[in-house]
Amino acid sequence: MKILIEGETYTLKELRKTFADSKFYHEDGSGAGTIISVGYYHSYEKGELVYMLPKVFMADSANTVFGINKNVLFNIDIKETFKHKAEYNWIRQTSVYFYNSLLEFKRRNKQSGILQSSLSATLNTNINEQEYSFLDLLLTFVNFYKKNKNQILFKHIEYKSQQVKNPNWEKTIRKSVPLLTQDKQPIYNIYRNKKKVLNNEEELLIYFFSILNHFNKEHNLFLTIDKSYTLIKGRKFELLQKIGLSKLRKIKYRYFDDTLRKMYHLCEIYFSQTNTSSIKKKKEEFISVNNYNLVFEDMIDKLFSDPIIEKKTEDGTTLKHLKYNDDGKIIDHIFDYQSLLDTSDIFYIGDSKYYKSDNTAGKVSKYKQFTYAKNVIQYNIDLLNETGNYYTENLRYRDKITEGYNITPNFFIYGYVNNYKNFETSELDEKGDIVKSFHFADRLFDRDTLFVHQYKINFLYVLKAYSQFGNMTIEKFRKEIKNKFRNNFIEFFSNKKSEFEFYEYEKKDFETFVEKHFRKINGKTFITKDEKLILAKHKEDESLKEILNDFKEYELQ
């Protein structure tokens, strides 16, 4: 196995030795090449697995998040101390989840309009829909063995016991050592008889476990295979790879048990791949992505975003049109959840950032995020103007009386790796300062006043969740992060970091009050779903002093 990192440079000599051509890297003219793809590659001729991992796995210019230099990671097959230690099982775990994430991306975007014409340029593979990749086969063999090993062992013992017909007890007692029960009764597990009968089930077990043993040795899987199984090894196994398909097909119609039939099918697929007489034999196989940011966006989107309702404005615009671009770019991750002011809902709008672990968004990204948010606000206002309703009944963006706009929470989400062995916890946490945009600093309830929180999330957790989590687990995660995002926004406004203080109007003559003081309170007030007029006072706003007598302090909750 070899592991390379996207965006990193390696010598051309090493790259040319690893890959059949240069489609996965760019030559820079100085004897080096830069990895431009993220994905999986397998050479049948060399029997070698190669992973091109995302750049988020780089800790600094030379070292990976695994605490291993990128060049050492590339050549792990020749580093005996690394290759054979069980403590490095995490690298196989990372590789499997990573590979499964590529398959999930392929599955989710196969017939979708998300990528449209960009799909062929973004996702490259020579593995057809009906084909097993080498890694698929390896993983399926291992998983099948782990799931069925007790049943397989039982069949093996059953076969051995069937061999004991007309045992030669004199020879058995003379040449075998029995086990003694508590009652001192001897039990023989090795019997001697005159005639051994070849069992077709046993022949299939020999093929299966010989293949499994080959996987185990070649890729250091640390599987424990019962020693009672007969194994074909070395040159005999190399010969079996070439002729195994024809030998297997001679016993094809002798299996009725489901476990054995599945075992047969796996062996058949394996020998089909290694059969040298096959005209369809491939020299290599791969799945690669040149723009991995699209995969990361889809991973975050699957975890964070709610299903989208096809609700159109008069010009045919839907939320889906705002969310997906023709170039494959997902411009936001969006879900509706309880607003910061009351029990109504508001859209939380996010953008995933695919950087190295220690990077944050630049100015351009921040400007784009504000544009995304304003587009979603306008979409809802268009629906309101045209139909009298928003996207859902409980959404509230604009208050008719004050003409104020509800606060729209925004967030950036970055992938990072803190502990390379942790696939189980999201480690979702705030990262960097809150970014704000406004036309008027003292108008919180203005459609142009927006705040963006920044978060980081454990990339390995996302990697596992993307291909392993079911709908119930994802829904549980969504509830947790929605609540966390809302609470963090409320904390931001409550501890005065936002520079705003909140007050509630104590009288009920809302329309009279608003009409009288509209110029002073424009963009500073909003009437909630439960009929509370809330005023947000900026700490430097002195114009509201004379009207605060009719207000009491208000706490977001």
Coordinates of C-alpha atoms in Angstrom, one line a residue:
M1 CA 0.0 0.0 0.0
K2 CA 1.1 3.5 -0.8
I3 CA -0.4 6.7 0.5
L4 CA 0.0 10.1 -1.1
I5 CA -1.5 13.5 -0.2
E6 CA -3.3 15.8 -2.6
G7 CA -1.3 19.0 -3.5
E8 CA 2.0 17.5 -2.3
T9 CA 5.1 17.0 -4.5
Y10 CA 7.0 13.7 -5.0
T11 CA 9.8 12.7 -7.3
L12 CA 8.8 11.8 -10.9
K13 CA 10.8 8.6 -10.6
E14 CA 8.5 7.4 -7.7
L15 CA 5.3 8.6 -9.4
R16 CA 6.1 7.0 -12.7
K17 CA 6.9 3.7 -10.9
T18 CA 3.6 3.9 -9.0
F19 CA 1.2 5.0 -11.8
A20 CA 0.7 3.7 -15.4
D21 CA 0.4 7.3 -16.6
S22 CA 0.4 10.9 -15.4
K23 CA -3.4 11.6 -15.0
F24 CA -3.1 11.7 -11.2
Y25 CA -0.2 14.2 -11.0
H26 CA 1.2 17.3 -12.7
E27 CA 4.9 17.5 -13.7
D28 CA 6.5 20.7 -12.7
G29 CA 9.5 20.5 -14.9
S30 CA 12.1 20.0 -12.1
G31 CA 12.0 16.3 -11.7
A32 CA 9.0 16.4 -9.4
G33 CA 5.2 16.0 -9.7
T34 CA 2.3 17.4 -7.7
I35 CA -0.7 15.1 -6.9
I36 CA -3.8 16.7 -8.4
S37 CA -6.3 14.0 -7.7
V38 CA -7.9 12.5 -4.6
G39 CA -8.9 8.8 -4.9
Y40 CA -8.0 5.1 -5.0
Y41 CA -5.8 3.3 -7.5
H42 CA -4.9 -0.4 -7.9
S43 CA -2.3 -2.0 -10.3
Y44 CA -3.1 -5.6 -11.0
E45 CA 0.4 -6.2 -12.4
K46 CA 2.1 -4.9 -9.2
G47 CA -0.7 -6.0 -6.8
E48 CA -0.4 -2.6 -5.2
L49 CA -3.1 -0.4 -3.5
V50 CA -2.5 3.3 -3.7
Y51 CA -4.5 6.1 -2.0
M52 CA -4.4 9.8 -2.8
L53 CA -5.8 11.3 0.4
P54 CA -7.2 14.8 0.7
K55 CA -4.9 17.8 1.7
V56 CA -6.7 18.0 5.1
F57 CA -4.4 15.2 6.2
M58 CA -1.3 17.5 6.0
A59 CA -0.3 19.1 9.3
D60 CA 2.4 21.3 7.9
S61 CA 4.6 21.6 4.8
A62 CA 6.3 18.2 5.3
N63 CA 4.4 16.2 8.0
T64 CA 1.0 14.6 7.9
V65 CA -1.6 14.6 10.7
F66 CA -0.5 11.0 11.4
G67 CA 2.8 12.4 12.8
I68 CA 4.6 10.8 9.8
N69 CA 6.5 12.5 7.1
K70 CA 4.7 12.5 3.7
N71 CA 7.6 10.7 2.0
V72 CA 7.6 8.0 4.7
L73 CA 3.9 7.6 4.3
F74 CA 4.4 7.2 0.6
N75 CA 6.8 4.4 1.1
I76 CA 5.2 2.5 4.0
D77 CA 5.6 -0.8 2.2
I78 CA 9.3 -0.7 2.7
K79 CA 9.2 0.5 6.2
E80 CA 9.0 -2.8 8.1
T81 CA 8.4 -1.1 11.5
F82 CA 5.4 0.6 10.1
K83 CA 4.0 -2.0 7.9
H84 CA 3.8 -4.9 10.3
K85 CA 2.7 -3.3 13.5
A86 CA -0.9 -3.8 14.6
E87 CA -0.9 -0.4 16.2
Y88 CA -1.0 1.0 12.6
N89 CA -4.4 -0.6 11.9
W90 CA -5.9 3.0 11.8
I91 CA -4.3 3.5 8.4
R92 CA -6.4 0.7 7.0
Q93 CA -9.5 2.0 8.7
T94 CA -8.9 5.5 7.2
S95 CA -8.3 4.0 3.8
V96 CA -11.5 2.0 3.9
Y97 CA -13.7 4.9 5.0
F98 CA -12.1 7.1 2.5
Y99 CA -12.7 4.6 -0.4
N100 CA -16.3 4.1 0.8
S101 CA -16.8 7.9 0.7
L102 CA -15.9 8.0 -3.0
L103 CA -18.4 5.2 -3.7
E104 CA -21.1 7.1 -1.8
F105 CA -20.4 10.3 -3.7
K106 CA -20.6 8.3 -6.9
R107 CA -23.9 6.8 -5.8
R108 CA -25.4 10.1 -4.6
N109 CA -24.6 12.0 -7.8
K110 CA -25.1 9.3 -10.4
Q111 CA -28.4 10.6 -11.7
S112 CA -28.6 13.9 -9.9
G113 CA -28.5 17.3 -11.6
I114 CA -26.0 18.6 -9.0
L115 CA -23.0 18.0 -11.1
Q116 CA -24.6 18.1 -14.5
S117 CA -22.0 18.5 -17.3
S118 CA -19.1 18.8 -14.8
L119 CA -19.5 15.2 -13.6
S120 CA -17.3 13.6 -16.2
A121 CA -14.5 16.1 -15.5
T122 CA -14.9 15.8 -11.8
L123 CA -15.3 12.1 -11.1
N124 CA -13.1 9.8 -13.0
T125 CA -13.3 6.0 -12.8
N126 CA -12.8 2.9 -15.0
I127 CA -14.8 0.7 -12.6
N128 CA -18.2 0.1 -14.2
E129 CA -21.4 -0.1 -12.2
Q130 CA -21.7 -3.9 -12.3
E131 CA -18.0 -4.4 -11.5
Y132 CA -16.2 -5.2 -8.2
S133 CA -13.0 -3.2 -7.7
F134 CA -10.0 -5.1 -6.2
L135 CA -10.6 -3.3 -2.9
D136 CA -14.3 -4.1 -3.0
L137 CA -13.4 -7.7 -3.3
L138 CA -10.8 -7.6 -0.6
L139 CA -13.2 -6.0 1.9
T140 CA -16.1 -8.3 0.9
F141 CA -13.9 -11.4 1.5
V142 CA -12.8 -10.1 5.0
N143 CA -16.4 -9.0 6.0
F144 CA -17.8 -12.3 4.8
Y145 CA -15.3 -14.3 6.8
K146 CA -15.8 -12.3 10.0
K147 CA -19.6 -12.6 9.7
N148 CA -19.6 -16.3 8.8
K149 CA -16.5 -17.8 10.3
N150 CA -18.3 -19.8 13.0
Q151 CA -20.7 -21.4 10.5
I152 CA -17.8 -22.1 8.0
L153 CA -15.7 -23.7 10.8
F154 CA -18.7 -25.9 11.7
K155 CA -19.0 -27.1 8.1
H156 CA -15.2 -27.8 8.1
I157 CA -15.5 -29.8 11.3
E158 CA -18.6 -31.6 10.0
Y159 CA -16.6 -32.6 6.9
K160 CA -13.7 -33.8 9.0
S161 CA -16.1 -36.0 11.0
Q162 CA -17.6 -37.4 7.8
Q163 CA -14.1 -38.6 6.9
V164 CA -14.2 -41.0 9.9
K165 CA -15.8 -44.0 8.3
N166 CA -14.7 -47.4 9.4
P167 CA -11.8 -46.0 11.4
N168 CA -8.8 -48.1 12.1
W169 CA -8.9 -48.0 15.9
E170 CA -5.7 -49.8 16.4
K171 CA -3.8 -47.3 14.3
T172 CA -5.8 -44.4 15.8
I173 CA -5.0 -45.4 19.4
R174 CA -1.3 -46.1 18.5
K175 CA -0.7 -42.8 16.6
S176 CA -3.0 -40.2 18.2
V177 CA -3.1 -38.5 21.5
P178 CA -6.7 -38.3 22.9
L179 CA -8.3 -35.6 25.0
L180 CA -9.5 -36.8 28.4
T181 CA -12.9 -35.7 29.8
Q182 CA -13.5 -35.1 33.5
D183 CA -14.7 -38.8 33.7
K184 CA -11.3 -39.8 32.2
Q185 CA -13.0 -40.9 29.0
P186 CA -10.7 -40.5 25.9
I187 CA -11.9 -38.4 22.9
Y188 CA -10.0 -38.6 19.7
N189 CA -10.0 -35.6 17.3
I190 CA -7.7 -37.3 14.8
Y191 CA -8.8 -40.6 13.3
R192 CA -7.0 -43.0 11.0
N193 CA -8.9 -44.8 8.3
K194 CA -8.0 -46.6 5.1
K195 CA -9.8 -44.4 2.6
K196 CA -10.0 -40.6 2.4
V197 CA -12.9 -39.1 0.5
L198 CA -12.5 -35.7 -1.2
N199 CA -15.5 -33.5 -0.3
N200 CA -16.5 -30.7 -2.7
E201 CA -17.4 -28.4 0.1
E202 CA -13.9 -28.8 1.5
E203 CA -12.5 -28.0 -1.9
L204 CA -14.4 -24.7 -2.0
L205 CA -13.2 -24.0 1.6
I206 CA -9.6 -24.6 0.4
Y207 CA -10.0 -22.1 -2.4
F208 CA -11.7 -19.5 -0.2
F209 CA -9.2 -19.6 2.6
S210 CA -6.2 -19.7 0.2
I211 CA -7.5 -16.4 -1.3
L212 CA -8.2 -14.9 2.2
N213 CA -4.7 -16.0 3.3
H214 CA -3.2 -14.3 0.2
F215 CA -5.1 -11.0 1.1
N216 CA -4.0 -11.4 4.7
K217 CA -0.3 -11.7 3.8
E218 CA -0.2 -9.1 1.0
H219 CA -2.0 -6.4 2.8
N220 CA -1.3 -7.1 6.5
L221 CA -4.9 -7.5 7.6
F222 CA -3.9 -9.3 10.8
L223 CA -6.6 -11.9 10.4
T224 CA -6.4 -15.2 12.4
I225 CA -7.2 -18.1 10.1
D226 CA -7.8 -21.5 11.8
K227 CA -4.8 -23.8 11.3
S228 CA -7.0 -26.8 10.6
Y229 CA -7.8 -25.4 7.1
T230 CA -5.7 -26.6 4.2
L231 CA -4.1 -23.6 2.4
I232 CA -2.6 -23.3 -1.1
K233 CA 0.4 -21.0 -0.9
G234 CA 3.4 -19.7 -2.9
R235 CA 3.8 -20.9 -6.5
K236 CA 0.9 -23.3 -6.2
F237 CA -1.3 -20.3 -5.4
E238 CA 0.0 -18.3 -8.4
L239 CA -0.9 -21.3 -10.6
L240 CA -4.3 -21.4 -8.9
Q241 CA -4.9 -17.7 -9.7
K242 CA -4.5 -18.6 -13.4
I243 CA -6.6 -21.8 -13.6
G244 CA -8.8 -21.4 -10.5
L245 CA -11.8 -20.3 -12.6
S246 CA -11.9 -23.5 -14.6
K247 CA -11.4 -25.7 -11.5
L248 CA -14.1 -23.8 -9.6
R249 CA -16.7 -24.2 -12.4
K250 CA -16.3 -28.0 -12.3
I251 CA -18.0 -27.9 -8.9
K252 CA -20.4 -25.1 -9.6
Y253 CA -23.7 -26.9 -9.3
R254 CA -23.0 -28.8 -6.0
Y255 CA -23.9 -26.0 -3.6
F256 CA -27.3 -25.4 -2.1
D257 CA -26.4 -23.8 1.2
D258 CA -26.6 -20.0 1.0
T259 CA -23.3 -19.4 2.8
L260 CA -21.5 -21.8 0.4
R261 CA -23.1 -20.3 -2.7
K262 CA -22.0 -16.8 -1.6
M263 CA -18.5 -18.2 -0.9
Y264 CA -18.5 -19.7 -4.4
H265 CA -19.5 -16.4 -6.0
L266 CA -16.7 -14.5 -4.2
C267 CA -14.1 -17.0 -5.4
E268 CA -15.5 -16.8 -8.9
I269 CA -15.2 -13.0 -9.0
Y270 CA -11.6 -13.2 -7.6
F271 CA -10.5 -15.9 -10.2
S272 CA -12.2 -13.9 -13.0
Q273 CA -9.9 -10.9 -12.1
T274 CA -6.7 -13.0 -12.0
N275 CA -7.5 -15.3 -15.0
T276 CA -4.8 -14.5 -17.5
S277 CA -6.8 -16.0 -20.4
S278 CA -9.6 -13.3 -19.9
I279 CA -9.6 -10.7 -22.7
K280 CA -11.3 -8.3 -20.3
K281 CA -8.5 -8.3 -17.8
K282 CA -7.5 -4.8 -16.6
K283 CA -4.1 -3.6 -15.9
E284 CA -5.3 -1.0 -13.4
E285 CA -8.5 0.4 -11.8
F286 CA -9.2 3.7 -10.2
I287 CA -11.7 6.2 -8.8
S288 CA -10.4 9.7 -8.6
V289 CA -11.7 13.2 -8.1
N290 CA -9.9 16.3 -9.3
N291 CA -12.1 18.8 -7.3
Y292 CA -12.4 17.1 -3.9
N293 CA -14.1 20.2 -2.5
L294 CA -17.2 18.9 -4.3
V295 CA -17.0 15.7 -2.4
F296 CA -16.4 17.4 0.9
E297 CA -19.4 19.7 0.3
D298 CA -21.6 16.7 -0.4
M299 CA -20.4 15.0 2.7
I300 CA -21.3 18.0 4.9
D301 CA -24.5 18.5 3.0
K302 CA -25.7 14.9 3.7
L303 CA -25.0 15.5 7.4
F304 CA -26.4 19.0 7.8
S305 CA -29.0 19.8 5.3
D306 CA -32.7 19.1 5.3
P307 CA -34.6 17.8 2.2
I308 CA -35.6 20.7 -0.1
I309 CA -39.2 21.5 -0.9
E310 CA -39.8 22.3 -4.6
K311 CA -41.6 25.6 -3.9
K312 CA -41.4 28.0 -6.9
T313 CA -41.6 31.7 -7.2
E314 CA -43.4 33.2 -10.2
D315 CA -40.2 33.1 -12.3
G316 CA -39.7 29.4 -11.5
T317 CA -36.9 29.9 -8.9
T318 CA -36.7 27.3 -6.2
L319 CA -34.4 26.8 -3.2
K320 CA -32.7 24.1 -5.1
H321 CA -31.7 26.6 -7.8
L322 CA -30.0 28.7 -5.2
K323 CA -28.3 25.8 -3.6
Y324 CA -26.8 24.0 -6.6
N325 CA -24.7 25.5 -9.4
D326 CA -24.2 24.0 -12.9
D327 CA -20.5 23.7 -12.2
G328 CA -21.1 21.3 -9.3
K329 CA -20.6 23.9 -6.6
I330 CA -22.9 23.5 -3.6
I331 CA -23.2 27.1 -2.5
D332 CA -24.7 26.4 0.9
H333 CA -25.9 23.9 3.5
I334 CA -29.3 25.0 4.6
F335 CA -31.8 23.9 7.2
D336 CA -34.8 25.6 8.9
Y337 CA -34.8 25.7 12.6
Q338 CA -36.0 27.8 15.6
S339 CA -35.1 31.4 15.2
L340 CA -33.1 33.3 17.8
L341 CA -36.0 35.5 18.9
D342 CA -39.0 33.2 19.3
T343 CA -40.5 29.8 18.3
S344 CA -40.8 30.7 14.6
D345 CA -38.3 29.2 12.2
I346 CA -35.5 30.8 10.1
F347 CA -33.0 29.4 7.7
Y348 CA -29.5 28.6 9.0
I349 CA -27.2 29.0 6.0
G350 CA -23.7 27.5 5.9
D351 CA -20.8 27.0 3.5
S352 CA -18.2 24.2 3.8
K353 CA -14.6 25.1 3.4
Y354 CA -12.2 22.6 2.0
Y355 CA -8.7 23.7 3.2
K356 CA -5.8 22.3 5.0
S357 CA -6.5 21.7 8.7
D358 CA -5.0 25.0 9.9
N359 CA -6.5 27.4 7.3
T360 CA -9.6 29.7 7.4
A361 CA -11.7 31.5 4.8
G362 CA -10.5 34.6 3.1
K363 CA -12.3 37.8 2.2
V364 CA -13.8 36.5 -1.1
S365 CA -15.4 33.5 0.7
K366 CA -16.9 35.8 3.3
Y367 CA -18.4 38.1 0.6
K368 CA -19.8 35.1 -1.2
Q369 CA -21.5 33.8 2.0
F370 CA -23.2 37.1 2.5
T371 CA -24.5 37.0 -1.1
Y372 CA -25.8 33.4 -0.6
A373 CA -27.7 34.5 2.5
K374 CA -29.2 37.6 0.8
N375 CA -30.4 35.4 -2.1
V376 CA -32.2 33.0 0.4
I377 CA -33.8 36.0 2.1
Q378 CA -34.9 37.5 -1.2
Y379 CA -36.3 34.1 -2.3
N380 CA -38.5 34.0 0.8
I381 CA -39.6 37.6 0.4
D382 CA -40.6 36.9 -3.2
L383 CA -42.7 34.0 -2.0
L384 CA -44.3 36.2 0.6
N385 CA -45.1 39.0 -1.9
E386 CA -46.5 36.6 -4.5
T387 CA -48.3 34.1 -2.4
G388 CA -48.6 35.6 1.1
N389 CA -46.5 32.8 2.5
Y390 CA -42.9 31.9 3.1
Y391 CA -41.2 28.6 2.2
T392 CA -42.9 27.0 5.3
E393 CA -45.8 28.2 7.5
N394 CA -43.5 28.7 10.5
L395 CA -40.8 30.7 8.7
R396 CA -40.8 34.4 9.5
Y397 CA -38.4 36.8 7.7
R398 CA -40.0 40.2 7.7
D399 CA -42.3 41.9 10.2
K400 CA -45.0 44.0 8.4
I401 CA -45.4 46.6 11.1
T402 CA -41.8 47.4 11.9
E403 CA -40.5 46.3 8.4
G404 CA -37.6 44.7 10.3
Y405 CA -36.0 41.4 9.3
N406 CA -35.4 38.4 11.5
I407 CA -31.8 37.5 12.2
T408 CA -30.4 35.0 9.7
P409 CA -27.8 32.8 11.2
N410 CA -24.8 32.0 8.9
F411 CA -21.8 29.7 9.4
F412 CA -18.7 28.4 7.8
I413 CA -17.7 24.7 8.5
Y414 CA -14.1 23.5 8.1
G415 CA -12.8 19.9 8.1
Y416 CA -9.8 19.2 10.3
V417 CA -8.0 16.2 11.8
N418 CA -6.9 16.6 15.5
N419 CA -6.7 12.9 16.4
Y420 CA -6.1 10.6 13.5
K421 CA -7.6 7.6 15.4
N422 CA -10.9 9.3 16.3
F423 CA -13.8 8.4 13.9
E424 CA -16.5 8.4 16.6
T425 CA -16.9 12.0 17.8
S426 CA -17.6 15.1 15.6
E427 CA -15.4 17.5 17.7
L428 CA -17.5 20.3 16.4
D429 CA -16.2 23.5 17.8
E430 CA -16.0 27.2 17.0
K431 CA -13.0 28.3 15.0
G432 CA -11.9 31.9 14.5
D433 CA -13.8 35.1 15.0
I434 CA -17.4 35.8 14.0
V435 CA -17.5 37.8 10.8
K436 CA -20.1 40.5 10.2
S437 CA -21.5 42.5 7.3
F438 CA -23.8 45.5 7.4
H439 CA -24.9 48.8 5.8
F440 CA -25.7 50.4 9.1
A441 CA -23.8 49.2 12.2
D442 CA -26.7 50.0 14.6
R443 CA -29.5 48.2 12.6
L444 CA -29.6 44.5 13.6
F445 CA -33.0 43.8 12.1
D446 CA -31.9 45.0 8.7
R447 CA -31.7 42.5 5.8
D448 CA -28.1 43.6 5.1
T449 CA -26.9 42.9 8.7
L450 CA -25.4 39.4 8.8
F451 CA -23.2 37.5 11.1
V452 CA -21.2 34.4 10.2
H453 CA -20.0 31.9 12.8
Q454 CA -17.0 29.7 12.0
Y455 CA -16.8 26.0 13.0
K456 CA -14.4 23.2 12.6
I457 CA -15.5 19.5 12.5
N458 CA -13.6 16.2 12.7
F459 CA -13.0 15.2 9.1
L460 CA -12.6 11.5 10.0
Y461 CA -16.0 11.6 11.7
V462 CA -17.6 13.1 8.6
L463 CA -15.8 10.5 6.5
K464 CA -17.3 7.7 8.4
A465 CA -20.7 9.2 8.8
Y466 CA -21.0 9.9 5.1
S467 CA -20.9 6.2 4.1
Q468 CA -21.8 4.4 7.3
F469 CA -24.5 6.4 9.1
G470 CA -28.2 5.6 8.6
N471 CA -31.0 8.1 8.5
M472 CA -31.8 7.8 12.2
T473 CA -28.2 8.5 13.2
I474 CA -27.9 11.4 10.8
E475 CA -31.1 12.9 12.1
K476 CA -29.9 12.6 15.7
F477 CA -26.7 14.4 14.7
R478 CA -28.7 17.2 13.0
K479 CA -30.7 17.9 16.0
E480 CA -27.6 18.2 18.1
I481 CA -25.8 20.6 15.8
K482 CA -28.9 22.7 15.1
N483 CA -29.3 23.2 18.8
K484 CA -25.6 24.0 19.2
F485 CA -25.6 26.5 16.4
R486 CA -28.6 28.3 17.9
N487 CA -27.2 28.3 21.4
N488 CA -23.9 29.7 20.2
F489 CA -25.6 32.5 18.3
I490 CA -27.7 33.3 21.4
E491 CA -24.6 33.3 23.6
F492 CA -22.9 35.7 21.1
F493 CA -25.8 38.2 21.4
S494 CA -26.4 37.7 25.1
N495 CA -22.8 38.3 26.3
K496 CA -22.7 41.6 24.4
K497 CA -19.9 40.4 22.0
S498 CA -22.3 41.5 19.3
E499 CA -22.4 45.1 20.8
F500 CA -26.2 44.9 21.0
E501 CA -28.5 45.0 24.0
F502 CA -32.1 43.7 23.7
Y503 CA -35.3 45.3 25.1
E504 CA -39.0 44.4 25.0
Y505 CA -41.7 47.1 24.6
E506 CA -44.0 47.0 27.6
K507 CA -47.1 48.5 25.9
K508 CA -49.4 47.0 23.2
D509 CA -49.9 50.0 20.9
F510 CA -47.3 48.7 18.5
E511 CA -48.5 50.4 15.3
T512 CA -48.8 53.8 17.0
F513 CA -45.4 53.5 18.5
V514 CA -43.8 52.4 15.3
E515 CA -45.5 55.1 13.2
K516 CA -44.4 57.8 15.7
H517 CA -40.7 56.7 16.0
F518 CA -40.2 54.8 12.7
R519 CA -37.2 56.9 11.6
K520 CA -35.4 56.2 14.9
I521 CA -36.2 52.5 15.1
N522 CA -36.0 51.5 11.4
G523 CA -34.0 48.3 11.3
K524 CA -33.8 48.2 15.1
T525 CA -37.1 46.5 16.0
F526 CA -38.9 43.3 15.2
I527 CA -42.2 41.9 16.3
T528 CA -42.0 38.2 17.2
K529 CA -44.4 35.4 16.6
D530 CA -45.7 35.6 20.1
E531 CA -46.4 39.4 19.7
K532 CA -43.4 40.9 21.4
L533 CA -41.9 44.1 20.0
I534 CA -38.1 43.6 20.5
L535 CA -35.6 46.5 20.2
A536 CA -31.9 45.8 19.5
K537 CA -29.8 48.8 20.7
H538 CA -26.3 49.1 19.6
K539 CA -23.9 50.2 22.4
E540 CA -23.0 53.4 20.6
D541 CA -26.5 54.3 19.6
E542 CA -27.5 57.4 21.6
S543 CA -30.7 58.1 19.6
L544 CA -32.9 55.7 21.5
K545 CA -32.4 57.0 25.1
E546 CA -35.7 59.0 25.2
I547 CA -37.9 56.0 24.2
L548 CA -36.2 53.3 26.5
N549 CA -38.5 54.3 29.4
D550 CA -41.2 52.2 27.8
F551 CA -39.0 49.2 27.5
K552 CA -37.6 46.5 29.8
E553 CA -34.6 44.3 29.3
Y554 CA -35.1 41.2 27.1
E555 CA -33.1 38.0 27.2
L556 CA -32.8 35.7 24.2
Q557 CA -33.4 32.1 25.1

